[in-house]
Short mmCIF file of C-alpha atoms in Angstrom, two decimals:
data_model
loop_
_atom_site.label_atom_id
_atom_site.label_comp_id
_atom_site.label_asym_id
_atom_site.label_seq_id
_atom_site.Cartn_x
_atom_site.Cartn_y
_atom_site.Cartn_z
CA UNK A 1 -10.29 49.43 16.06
CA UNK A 2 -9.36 45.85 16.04
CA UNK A 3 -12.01 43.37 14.49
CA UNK A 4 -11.76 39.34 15.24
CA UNK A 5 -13.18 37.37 12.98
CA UNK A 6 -13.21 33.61 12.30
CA UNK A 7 -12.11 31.69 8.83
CA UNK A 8 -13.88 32.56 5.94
CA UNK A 9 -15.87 35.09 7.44
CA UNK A 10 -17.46 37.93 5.35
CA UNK A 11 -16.21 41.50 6.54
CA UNK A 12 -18.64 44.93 5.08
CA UNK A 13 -18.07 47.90 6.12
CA UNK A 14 -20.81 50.94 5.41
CA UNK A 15 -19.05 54.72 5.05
CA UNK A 16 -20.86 57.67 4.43
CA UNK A 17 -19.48 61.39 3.74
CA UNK A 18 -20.88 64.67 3.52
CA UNK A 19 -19.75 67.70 1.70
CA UNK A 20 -20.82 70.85 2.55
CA UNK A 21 -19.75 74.26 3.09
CA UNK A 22 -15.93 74.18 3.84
CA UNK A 23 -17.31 77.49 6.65
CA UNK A 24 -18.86 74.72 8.12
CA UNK A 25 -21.96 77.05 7.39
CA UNK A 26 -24.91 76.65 5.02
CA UNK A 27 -26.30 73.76 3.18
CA UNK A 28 -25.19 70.50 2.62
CA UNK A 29 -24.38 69.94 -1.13
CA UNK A 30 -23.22 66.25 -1.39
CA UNK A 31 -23.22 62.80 0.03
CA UNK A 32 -21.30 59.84 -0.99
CA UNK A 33 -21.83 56.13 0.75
CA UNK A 34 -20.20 52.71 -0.17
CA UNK A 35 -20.22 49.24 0.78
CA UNK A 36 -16.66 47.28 1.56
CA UNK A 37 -17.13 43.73 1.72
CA UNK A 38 -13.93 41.70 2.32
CA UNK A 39 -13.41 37.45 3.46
CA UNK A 40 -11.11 36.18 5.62
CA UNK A 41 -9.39 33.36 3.95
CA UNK A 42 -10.40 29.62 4.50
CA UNK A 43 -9.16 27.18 7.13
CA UNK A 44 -6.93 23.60 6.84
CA UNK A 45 -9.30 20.74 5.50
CA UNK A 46 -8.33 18.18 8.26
CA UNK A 47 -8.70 14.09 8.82
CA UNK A 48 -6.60 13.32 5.29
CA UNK A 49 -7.07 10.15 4.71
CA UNK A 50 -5.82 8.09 1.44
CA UNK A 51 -8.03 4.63 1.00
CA UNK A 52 -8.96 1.73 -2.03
CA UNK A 53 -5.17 1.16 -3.02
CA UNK A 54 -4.24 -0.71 -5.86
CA UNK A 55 -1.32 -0.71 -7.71
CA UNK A 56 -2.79 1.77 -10.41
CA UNK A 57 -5.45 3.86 -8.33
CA UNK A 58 -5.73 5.44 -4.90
CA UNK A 59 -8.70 7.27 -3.28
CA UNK A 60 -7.54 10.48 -1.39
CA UNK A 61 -9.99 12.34 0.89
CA UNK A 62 -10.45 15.20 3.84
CA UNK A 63 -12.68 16.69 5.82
CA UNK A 64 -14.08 19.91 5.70
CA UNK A 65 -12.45 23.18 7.22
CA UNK A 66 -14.20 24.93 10.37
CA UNK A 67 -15.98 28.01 8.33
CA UNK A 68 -17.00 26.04 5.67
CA UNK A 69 -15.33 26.78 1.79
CA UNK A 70 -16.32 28.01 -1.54
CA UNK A 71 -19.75 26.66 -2.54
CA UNK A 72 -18.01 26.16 -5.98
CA UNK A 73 -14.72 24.26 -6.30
CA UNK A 74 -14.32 24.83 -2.82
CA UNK A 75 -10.92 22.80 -2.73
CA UNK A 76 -7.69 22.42 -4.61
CA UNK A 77 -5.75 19.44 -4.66
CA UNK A 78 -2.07 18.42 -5.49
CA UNK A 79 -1.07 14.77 -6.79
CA UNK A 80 1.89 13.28 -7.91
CA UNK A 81 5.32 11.64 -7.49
CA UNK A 82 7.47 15.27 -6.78
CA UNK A 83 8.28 15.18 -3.14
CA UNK A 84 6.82 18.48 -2.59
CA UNK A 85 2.84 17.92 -2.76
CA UNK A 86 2.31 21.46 -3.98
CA UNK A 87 4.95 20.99 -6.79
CA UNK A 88 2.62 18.10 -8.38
CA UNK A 89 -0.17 18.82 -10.84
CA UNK A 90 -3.19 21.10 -9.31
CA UNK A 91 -7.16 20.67 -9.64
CA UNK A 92 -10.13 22.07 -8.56
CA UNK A 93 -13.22 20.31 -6.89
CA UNK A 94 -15.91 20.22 -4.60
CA UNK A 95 -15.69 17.40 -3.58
CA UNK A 96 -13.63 15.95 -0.13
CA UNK A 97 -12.95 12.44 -1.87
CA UNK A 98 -11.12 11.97 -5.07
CA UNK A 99 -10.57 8.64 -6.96
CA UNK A 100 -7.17 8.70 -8.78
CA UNK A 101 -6.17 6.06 -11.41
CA UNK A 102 -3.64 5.20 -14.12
CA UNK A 103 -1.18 5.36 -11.53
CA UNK A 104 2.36 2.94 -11.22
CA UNK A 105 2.44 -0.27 -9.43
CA UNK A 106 5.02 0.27 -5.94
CA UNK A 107 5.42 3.52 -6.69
CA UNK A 108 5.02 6.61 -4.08
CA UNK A 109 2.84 9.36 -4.32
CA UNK A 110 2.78 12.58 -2.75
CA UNK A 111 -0.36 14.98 -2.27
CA UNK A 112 -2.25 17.80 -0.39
CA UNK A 113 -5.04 19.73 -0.35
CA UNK A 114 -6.23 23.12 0.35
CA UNK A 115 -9.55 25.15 0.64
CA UNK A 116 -10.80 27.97 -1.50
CA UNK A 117 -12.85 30.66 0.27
CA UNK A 118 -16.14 32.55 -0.37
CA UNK A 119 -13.62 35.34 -0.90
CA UNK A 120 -11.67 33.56 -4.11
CA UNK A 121 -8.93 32.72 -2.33
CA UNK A 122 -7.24 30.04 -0.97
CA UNK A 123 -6.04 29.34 2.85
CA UNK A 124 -2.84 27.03 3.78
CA UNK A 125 -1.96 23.69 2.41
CA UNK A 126 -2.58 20.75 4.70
CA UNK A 127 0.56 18.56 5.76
CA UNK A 128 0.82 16.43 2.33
CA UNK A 129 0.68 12.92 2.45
CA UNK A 130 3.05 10.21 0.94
CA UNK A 131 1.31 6.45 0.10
CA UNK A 132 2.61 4.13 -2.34
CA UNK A 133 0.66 2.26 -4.71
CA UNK A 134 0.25 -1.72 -4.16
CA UNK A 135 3.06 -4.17 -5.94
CA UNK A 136 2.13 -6.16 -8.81
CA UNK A 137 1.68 -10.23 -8.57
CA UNK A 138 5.17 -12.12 -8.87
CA UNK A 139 5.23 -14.49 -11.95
CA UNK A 140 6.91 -17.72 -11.70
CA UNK A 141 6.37 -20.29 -8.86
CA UNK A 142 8.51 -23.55 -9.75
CA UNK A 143 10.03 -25.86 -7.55
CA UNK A 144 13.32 -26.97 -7.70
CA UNK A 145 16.35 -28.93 -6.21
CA UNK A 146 13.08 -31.63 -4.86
CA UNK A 147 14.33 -34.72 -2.69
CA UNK A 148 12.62 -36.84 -0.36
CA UNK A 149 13.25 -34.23 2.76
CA UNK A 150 13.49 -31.23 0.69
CA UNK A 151 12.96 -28.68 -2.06
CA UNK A 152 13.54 -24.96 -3.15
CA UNK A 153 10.68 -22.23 -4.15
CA UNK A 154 11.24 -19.44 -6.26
CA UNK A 155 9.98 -16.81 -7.99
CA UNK A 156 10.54 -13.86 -10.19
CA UNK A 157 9.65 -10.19 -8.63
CA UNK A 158 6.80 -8.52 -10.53
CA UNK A 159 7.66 -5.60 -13.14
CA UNK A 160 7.37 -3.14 -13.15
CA UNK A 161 8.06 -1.60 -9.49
CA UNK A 162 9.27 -4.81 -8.17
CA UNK A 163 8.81 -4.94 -4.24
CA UNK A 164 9.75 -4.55 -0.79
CA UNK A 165 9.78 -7.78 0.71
CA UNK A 166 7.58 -11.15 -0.04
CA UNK A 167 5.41 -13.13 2.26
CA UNK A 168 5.81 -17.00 1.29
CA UNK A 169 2.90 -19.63 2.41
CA UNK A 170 4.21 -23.16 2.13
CA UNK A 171 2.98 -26.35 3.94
CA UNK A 172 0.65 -29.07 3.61
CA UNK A 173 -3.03 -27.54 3.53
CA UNK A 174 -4.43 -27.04 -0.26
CA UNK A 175 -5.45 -23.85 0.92
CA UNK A 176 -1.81 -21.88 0.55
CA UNK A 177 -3.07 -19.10 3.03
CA UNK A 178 -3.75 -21.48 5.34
CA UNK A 179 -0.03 -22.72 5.92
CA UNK A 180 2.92 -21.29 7.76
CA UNK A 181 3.85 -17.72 6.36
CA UNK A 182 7.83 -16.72 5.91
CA UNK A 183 8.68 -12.91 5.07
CA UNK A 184 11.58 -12.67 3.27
CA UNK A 185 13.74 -10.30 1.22
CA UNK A 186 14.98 -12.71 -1.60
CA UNK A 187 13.22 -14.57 -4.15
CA UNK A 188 13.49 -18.19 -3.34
CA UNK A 189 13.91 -20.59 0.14
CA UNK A 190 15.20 -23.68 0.57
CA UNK A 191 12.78 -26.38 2.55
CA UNK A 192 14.56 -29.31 4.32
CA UNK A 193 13.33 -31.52 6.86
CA UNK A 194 10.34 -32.63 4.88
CA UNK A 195 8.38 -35.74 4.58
CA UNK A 196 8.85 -38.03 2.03
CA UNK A 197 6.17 -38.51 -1.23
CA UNK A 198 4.05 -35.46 1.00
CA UNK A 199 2.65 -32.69 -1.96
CA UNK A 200 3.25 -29.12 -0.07
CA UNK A 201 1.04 -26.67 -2.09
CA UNK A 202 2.56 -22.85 -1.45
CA UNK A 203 1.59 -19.17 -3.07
CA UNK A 204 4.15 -16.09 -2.55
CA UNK A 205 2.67 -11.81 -2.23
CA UNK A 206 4.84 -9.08 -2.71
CA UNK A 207 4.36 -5.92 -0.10
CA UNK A 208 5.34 -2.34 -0.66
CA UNK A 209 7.26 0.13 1.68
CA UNK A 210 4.32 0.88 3.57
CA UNK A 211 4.11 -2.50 4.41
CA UNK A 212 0.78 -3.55 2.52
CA UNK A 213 0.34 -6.57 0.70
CA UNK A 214 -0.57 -7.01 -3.06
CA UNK A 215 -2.36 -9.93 -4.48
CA UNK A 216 -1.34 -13.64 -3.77
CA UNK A 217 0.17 -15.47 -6.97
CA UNK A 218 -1.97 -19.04 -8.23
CA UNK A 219 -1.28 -21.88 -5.38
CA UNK A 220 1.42 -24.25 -6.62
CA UNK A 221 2.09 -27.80 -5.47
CA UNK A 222 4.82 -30.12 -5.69
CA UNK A 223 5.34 -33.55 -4.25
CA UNK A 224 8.61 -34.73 -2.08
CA UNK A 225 10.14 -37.76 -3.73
CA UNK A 226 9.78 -41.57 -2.20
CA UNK A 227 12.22 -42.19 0.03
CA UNK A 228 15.42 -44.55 -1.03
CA UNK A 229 15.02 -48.14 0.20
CA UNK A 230 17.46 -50.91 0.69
CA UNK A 231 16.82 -54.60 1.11
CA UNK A 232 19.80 -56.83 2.34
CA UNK A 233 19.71 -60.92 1.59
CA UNK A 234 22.29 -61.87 4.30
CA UNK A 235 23.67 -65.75 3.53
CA UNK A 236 20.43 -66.69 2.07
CA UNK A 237 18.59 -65.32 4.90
CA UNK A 238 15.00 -64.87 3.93
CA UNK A 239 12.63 -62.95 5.80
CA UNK A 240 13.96 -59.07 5.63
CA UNK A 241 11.56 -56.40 4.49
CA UNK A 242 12.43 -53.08 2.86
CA UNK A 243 13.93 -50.49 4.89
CA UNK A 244 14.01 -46.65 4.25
CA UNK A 245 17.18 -45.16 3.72
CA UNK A 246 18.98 -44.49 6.83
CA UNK A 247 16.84 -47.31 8.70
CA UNK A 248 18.14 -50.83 10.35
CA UNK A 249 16.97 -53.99 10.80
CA UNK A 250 18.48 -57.17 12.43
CA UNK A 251 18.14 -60.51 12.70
CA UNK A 252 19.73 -63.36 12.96
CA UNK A 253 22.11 -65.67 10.10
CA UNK A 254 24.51 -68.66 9.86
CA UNK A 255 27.26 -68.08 8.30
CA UNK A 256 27.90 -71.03 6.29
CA UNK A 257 31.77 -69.65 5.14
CA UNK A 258 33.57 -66.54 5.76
CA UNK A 259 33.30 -65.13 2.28
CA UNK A 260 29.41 -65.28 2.07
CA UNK A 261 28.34 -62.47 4.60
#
């Protein structure tokens, strides 16, 4: 017959035979019994789950599979940077969280799991999972090309790994993350419109292709330059006061000749 059973379920099977007279007459003269014990093999673990990443370390975890595993390095995971999880190095555990470190800043990761039986043996893989590591810090903040209305913030892209994309916080506030954020792809933007002799403080992240952020360079802070003034003695007229560049001011003059104006 047909028996269901669930995952890693323990199967036995009791036999006895008789042998006897092959007449079917007289005494019996043997009988042999055994026990058959066989496991079904494990489930999926499920809920996988990769958490606490840096840009050398990663913490990968799972829940257990219905039926339960192995009470002894019930699990065996894959982890590494081939793009097939079960291609990557293998270890044993019994454990559903693993922390992983010495890992590569921006860099992807592949891995999956699967669950060793009562039995020995091990069920199906789980769907693997692909998370990259965090980008390093971006060196370099320095302002450049700084006017009265304007300046230009770069930076250099961390190494090694590089990035994705950065998120830029420039304004006013001393507190960089408090300031209007730009994502960009490059590594430097151009400010106009500015106020004059106004310090903007500003900090740059890098993100990876997941999206995630790494950690936020040291705030840097540079000053726009006074604005250019111009003061105007008309025929002796006194009485003007300075005037920022691009300003007017009027008033009235005699002109004593036509060559003194």
């Amino acid at each position: 017959g047909i028996i269901s059973l669930g995952a890693n379920e323990c199967l036995q099977i009791f036999y006895k035979s008789c042998a006897g007279n092959p007449f079917g007459t007289g005494a019996q003269t043997s009988v042999k019994s055994a026990c058959i014990t066989g496991y079904t093999q494990p489930g999926i673990p499920g809920s996988l789950s990769t958490t606490s990443i840096t840009t050398s370390g990663m913490t990968i975890g799972w829940s257990a599979p219905t039926g339960g595993v192995n009470s002894s390095n019930g699990y065996r995971y894959y982890h590494g940077t081939n793009t097939t999880a079960t291609n990557n190095t293998a270890n044993d555990t019994g454990n559903t969280s693993i922390a992983i470190s010495g890992l590569a800043q921006n860099t992807r990761y592949y891995w999956t799991v699967k669950a060793k039986g009562d039995g020995g043996d091990f069920g199906t893989a789980a769907s693997q999972e692909s998370p990259y590591t965090l980008p390093g810090v971006p060196t370099g903040l320095p302002a450049s090309s700084v006017t009265s209305a304007g300046m230009t913030i770069s930076w250099t892209a961390p190494s090694p790994g590089g990035a994705n994309e950065y998120r830029l916080y420039f304004g006013t506030n001393s507190t960089a993350t408090n300031n209007t954020a730009y994502v960009q792809s490059g590594t430097s933007k151009a400010f106009t419109g500015l106020s004059s002799s106004v310090t903007y403080y500003f900090a740059v992240q890098a993100s990876n292709p997941d999206g995630a952020y790494g950690d936020l360079t040291s705030t840097g802070n540079q000053a726009t330059s006074a604005a250019t003034t111009l003061q105007l003695a008309v025929g002796g007229k006194t009485g003007f006061s300075n005037v920022s560049s691009g300003g007017t001011q009027s008033d009235s003059a005699t002109v004593v000749s036509g060559n003194n104006l």
